[in-house]
């Protein structure tokens, strides 16, 4: 069923079963109060958005998900580098009090030929449940196959050279992500660490489009930053969309929903002060994935919002929301990598224009 046809049924669908994350109270909360913005900030954002509109890519997503070429899983002739990045943050539930300092690690991918003389976009890739920061790329000592996919696709020009960061929402224990209820809470808390600790650690060390890592520097470079995740990592992506629209333009959730309330999702955009053309969401899931039904209902509910907050299109000039599904795709890492690969082939890529 096409997304437009599906939208006709959305009123009925919203009355049906709760989402996979329906025990999360966010879907039942009243809209948050809008944070007042100063006139100076509004003028700055209007100027920035005007510039963004002129440079926005017309590169379109395909009508179906592409498979990762089998040869991409082999070691590439031109290899990027994996590094461990250690940084300090605070215990998640008492973050504002800053009472307990934690040292955490992110695994960072630097593309082949990385140079301090160049500026790089940054793709933040969050793991799911029962996982950690090494799940997708591995470690510098033991890289995982997805690192080869990045190397080969960049060498072939399918993916633009970029920095990929694999962090973790695990808090005080490696086993935190294995506790479903705790993981839901941690993904909602994670934005503090993300904005105040991780991004400055990454983009203060490596050459990105952020001229500085203070609030203004991160806001002004949001076009060059994306957040992505599968399963519980997808929930983290939706939460990043909720809390961090000022700092990210692109979001790539897959097989993990937050709510089936489209109006609630629209309120996140309105409360942030952003407009429909300030972001783009590429979503994906498999038809045999246990999370597929609830995930698709969320996308349909968002597309059905009548005020134009979400506009379904395969490119960011015409809209801000696109969904592809893999026939027979199940809830596992093989399909997660396929969804990441398809998003990476599109984002920041003007080669096909």
XYZ file of C-alpha atoms in Angstrom:
353
model
C 0.000 0.000 0.000
C 1.463 3.425 -0.867
C 2.056 5.930 1.859
C -0.632 8.221 0.447
C -3.242 5.469 0.444
C -2.135 4.346 3.863
C -2.680 7.841 5.189
C -6.430 7.558 4.430
C -6.644 4.749 6.970
C -4.642 6.505 9.615
C -7.591 7.470 11.833
C -8.541 3.837 12.114
C -4.960 2.721 12.582
C -4.404 5.133 15.440
C -7.183 3.425 17.388
C -5.497 0.022 17.025
C -2.745 -1.577 19.097
C -0.134 0.356 20.968
C 3.364 0.686 19.607
C 6.281 -1.499 20.591
C 7.349 1.318 22.901
C 3.847 2.177 24.080
C 4.841 1.993 27.724
C 6.807 5.174 27.077
C 4.696 8.036 28.495
C 5.904 10.506 25.879
C 3.048 9.639 23.516
C 0.472 10.657 26.138
C 2.136 13.838 27.295
C 0.647 17.201 26.503
C 2.646 19.334 24.124
C 5.643 20.868 25.852
C 5.767 24.602 26.287
C 7.604 26.307 23.472
C 10.922 27.720 24.565
C 10.964 31.451 23.771
C 13.516 32.447 21.146
C 15.195 35.799 21.015
C 14.678 37.984 17.974
C 18.405 37.775 17.265
C 18.267 33.977 17.139
C 15.193 34.025 14.890
C 16.915 36.355 12.440
C 20.045 34.178 12.468
C 18.001 31.036 11.807
C 16.097 32.725 8.974
C 19.371 33.715 7.316
C 20.821 30.238 7.846
C 17.709 28.534 6.491
C 17.761 30.763 3.411
C 21.308 29.630 2.691
C 20.358 26.014 3.307
C 17.444 26.213 0.873
C 19.771 27.364 -1.899
C 22.164 24.450 -1.363
C 19.685 21.663 -0.684
C 20.290 18.551 -2.749
C 17.828 17.342 -5.377
C 19.356 13.862 -5.235
C 16.426 11.444 -4.880
C 16.108 8.180 -3.031
C 15.410 5.105 -5.166
C 11.960 3.522 -5.132
C 13.277 0.415 -3.399
C 16.141 -0.510 -1.119
C 19.394 -1.495 -2.797
C 21.363 -4.509 -1.605
C 24.931 -4.057 -0.430
C 27.231 -5.504 -3.133
C 28.726 -8.735 -1.798
C 32.255 -7.617 -2.675
C 31.887 -4.628 -0.349
C 32.208 -6.939 2.652
C 35.789 -7.777 1.657
C 38.743 -5.617 2.622
C 39.096 -2.558 0.397
C 42.183 -1.338 -1.391
C 41.769 2.050 0.253
C 41.061 1.610 3.940
C 39.723 4.122 6.392
C 40.856 4.148 10.003
C 39.049 3.211 13.224
C 40.038 5.002 16.408
C 38.837 4.895 20.007
C 37.727 8.276 21.296
C 37.455 8.562 25.090
C 35.581 11.448 26.653
C 34.067 12.449 29.986
C 30.357 12.763 30.620
C 28.008 12.453 33.593
C 25.712 9.753 34.924
C 22.593 9.997 32.796
C 19.794 10.318 35.372
C 21.627 12.939 37.428
C 23.247 14.658 34.457
C 22.079 18.150 35.373
C 23.513 17.827 38.875
C 26.836 16.618 37.406
C 27.480 14.603 40.529
C 29.104 11.531 38.976
C 31.622 11.646 36.144
C 31.838 8.753 33.695
C 34.471 8.091 31.064
C 32.967 6.664 27.898
C 34.214 5.518 24.524
C 33.028 6.112 20.986
C 34.419 4.235 17.988
C 35.210 6.735 15.228
C 35.685 5.977 11.533
C 37.951 8.317 9.567
C 37.738 7.868 5.773
C 40.740 6.956 3.638
C 42.793 10.060 2.966
C 41.394 11.926 5.988
C 43.059 15.332 6.139
C 42.887 18.247 8.550
C 42.800 20.429 5.445
C 39.331 19.118 4.532
C 35.963 19.451 6.279
C 33.870 16.335 6.848
C 30.202 15.640 7.507
C 29.540 13.548 10.614
C 27.222 10.530 10.792
C 26.338 9.398 14.343
C 25.312 5.718 14.343
C 23.673 4.370 17.509
C 23.453 0.683 18.432
C 20.326 -1.179 19.550
C 19.519 -3.388 22.520
C 22.016 -5.836 24.014
C 24.766 -3.926 22.188
C 27.433 -1.264 22.574
C 29.651 1.150 20.657
C 31.561 -1.691 18.962
C 28.508 -3.420 17.469
C 28.585 -1.999 13.943
C 32.190 -1.043 13.221
C 34.026 -3.206 15.732
C 37.265 -1.922 17.247
C 40.544 -0.655 15.772
C 42.044 -4.062 16.555
C 39.107 -6.100 15.246
C 37.022 -4.209 12.657
C 33.586 -5.541 11.733
C 32.483 -6.115 8.099
C 30.477 -2.872 7.969
C 33.784 -1.004 8.133
C 34.718 -2.691 4.827
C 31.366 -1.614 3.377
C 32.170 2.013 4.191
C 35.667 1.715 2.718
C 34.510 0.140 -0.539
C 31.466 2.356 -1.045
C 33.522 5.514 -0.471
C 36.206 4.274 -2.871
C 33.494 3.647 -5.502
C 31.939 7.076 -4.986
C 28.668 5.621 -3.715
C 29.149 7.228 -0.306
C 30.751 10.597 0.332
C 33.874 10.589 2.536
C 32.608 11.293 6.027
C 33.309 10.690 9.696
C 31.159 7.961 11.265
C 30.777 7.886 15.048
C 29.470 4.871 16.974
C 28.645 5.912 20.566
C 26.618 4.165 23.274
C 23.680 5.085 25.470
C 24.884 2.519 28.015
C 25.245 4.418 31.246
C 27.000 2.794 34.190
C 27.075 -0.758 32.858
C 27.694 -2.564 29.561
C 24.485 -4.495 30.274
C 22.240 -1.402 30.388
C 21.119 -1.872 26.779
C 19.943 -5.394 27.639
C 17.318 -4.028 30.029
C 14.446 -2.940 27.776
C 12.768 -0.585 30.253
C 16.061 0.997 31.289
C 17.177 1.359 27.673
C 13.988 3.265 26.844
C 14.741 5.704 29.649
C 18.388 6.065 28.674
C 17.586 6.866 25.042
C 15.373 9.687 26.295
C 18.169 10.975 28.546
C 20.940 10.622 25.983
C 20.582 14.042 24.340
C 22.430 15.752 27.205
C 25.550 13.664 26.739
C 25.230 13.864 22.956
C 25.129 17.642 22.665
C 27.292 18.706 25.594
C 29.933 15.977 25.636
C 30.099 13.634 22.628
C 29.708 16.098 19.752
C 32.228 18.561 21.229
C 34.673 15.684 21.839
C 34.358 14.469 18.236
C 34.096 17.757 16.405
C 36.619 19.520 18.581
C 39.210 16.885 17.699
C 38.488 16.110 14.047
C 38.032 18.395 11.051
C 34.301 18.998 10.569
C 32.063 21.882 9.518
C 31.712 23.080 13.112
C 33.734 26.286 13.404
C 33.442 25.923 17.173
C 31.859 23.431 19.561
C 29.857 25.973 21.534
C 26.094 26.215 21.079
C 26.276 28.615 18.151
C 28.943 26.593 16.368
C 26.919 23.400 16.615
C 23.687 25.085 15.522
C 25.324 26.669 12.497
C 26.800 23.347 11.345
C 23.627 21.241 11.750
C 23.339 20.672 7.983
C 26.476 18.541 8.209
C 25.305 16.218 10.961
C 23.070 13.109 10.929
C 21.824 10.627 13.533
C 20.916 7.034 12.686
C 19.945 3.840 14.472
C 18.182 0.478 14.265
C 15.791 -1.022 16.839
C 16.507 0.681 20.193
C 18.974 2.801 18.244
C 15.977 3.920 16.202
C 14.214 4.968 19.402
C 17.362 6.944 20.243
C 17.106 8.539 16.786
C 13.519 9.630 17.377
C 14.540 11.030 20.769
C 17.388 12.929 19.127
C 14.825 14.328 16.679
C 12.723 15.394 19.655
C 15.491 17.056 21.655
C 18.177 18.023 19.143
C 16.631 19.503 16.001
C 18.792 22.547 16.569
C 21.908 20.414 16.058
C 20.974 17.791 13.431
C 19.398 18.064 9.994
C 19.206 14.379 9.041
C 17.620 11.445 10.872
C 17.609 7.797 9.815
C 15.504 5.588 12.111
C 14.778 1.955 11.243
C 12.654 -0.776 12.859
C 11.983 0.976 16.126
C 9.136 3.406 16.731
C 8.401 5.967 19.405
C 4.642 6.556 19.092
C 1.775 6.235 16.636
C 0.636 9.790 17.384
C 1.523 11.913 14.365
C 0.387 15.117 16.035
C 2.750 14.466 18.923
C 5.620 14.092 16.467
C 4.572 17.330 14.739
C 4.561 19.122 18.091
C 8.268 18.336 18.434
C 8.952 20.339 15.291
C 6.686 23.220 16.272
C 8.053 23.439 19.802
C 11.602 23.539 18.452
C 10.816 26.558 16.279
C 11.822 24.730 13.085
C 9.879 24.488 9.822
C 9.202 21.541 7.505
C 12.217 22.269 5.317
C 14.714 22.258 8.187
C 15.122 18.470 8.380
C 14.802 15.177 6.531
C 13.842 11.738 7.873
C 14.693 8.573 5.958
C 13.005 5.564 7.571
C 13.278 1.867 6.720
C 12.088 -1.515 7.965
C 11.462 -5.074 6.803
C 8.025 -6.581 6.262
C 8.832 -9.632 8.429
C 10.385 -7.545 11.194
C 8.438 -7.769 14.470
C 8.774 -3.972 14.788
C 7.507 -3.317 11.245
C 3.801 -2.820 11.942
C 4.164 -0.255 14.713
C 7.035 1.468 12.901
C 5.014 1.825 9.699
C 2.016 3.136 11.651
C 4.194 5.900 13.058
C 5.388 6.927 9.595
C 1.818 6.858 8.259
C 0.600 8.908 11.209
C 3.274 11.508 10.587
C 2.481 11.682 6.868
C -1.201 12.141 7.720
C -0.673 15.307 9.776
C -2.621 17.903 7.819
C -0.659 21.064 8.625
C 2.293 20.223 6.377
C 4.797 19.601 9.172
C 5.692 16.315 7.478
C 5.722 16.075 3.685
C 6.293 12.721 2.050
C 8.822 12.851 -0.789
C 11.893 11.017 -2.073
C 14.032 14.182 -2.021
C 14.576 17.079 0.361
C 13.533 19.829 -2.007
C 9.943 18.569 -2.072
C 9.579 17.037 1.382
C 11.130 15.798 4.600
C 9.925 12.208 5.109
C 10.566 9.033 3.130
C 10.018 5.369 3.959
C 11.315 2.244 2.252
C 10.524 -1.308 3.275
C 12.392 -4.526 2.534
C 10.147 -7.433 1.528
C 10.873 -10.318 3.890
C 13.324 -8.284 5.964
C 13.607 -9.414 9.586
C 14.915 -7.800 12.769
C 18.635 -8.443 12.517
C 21.983 -6.825 11.795
C 22.061 -7.877 8.136
C 19.051 -5.728 7.317
C 20.187 -2.961 9.657
C 23.368 -2.600 7.593
C 21.302 -2.525 4.393
C 19.218 0.370 5.733
C 22.326 2.259 6.862
C 23.963 1.699 3.484
C 20.977 3.071 1.571
C 20.819 6.166 3.749
C 24.565 6.723 3.450
C 24.406 6.456 -0.361
C 21.897 9.326 -0.389
C 22.951 11.718 2.319
C 25.231 14.599 1.288
C 25.598 12.913 -2.109
C 25.243 15.142 -5.172
C 26.933 12.754 -7.578
C 23.609 11.620 -9.035
C 22.148 15.073 -9.652
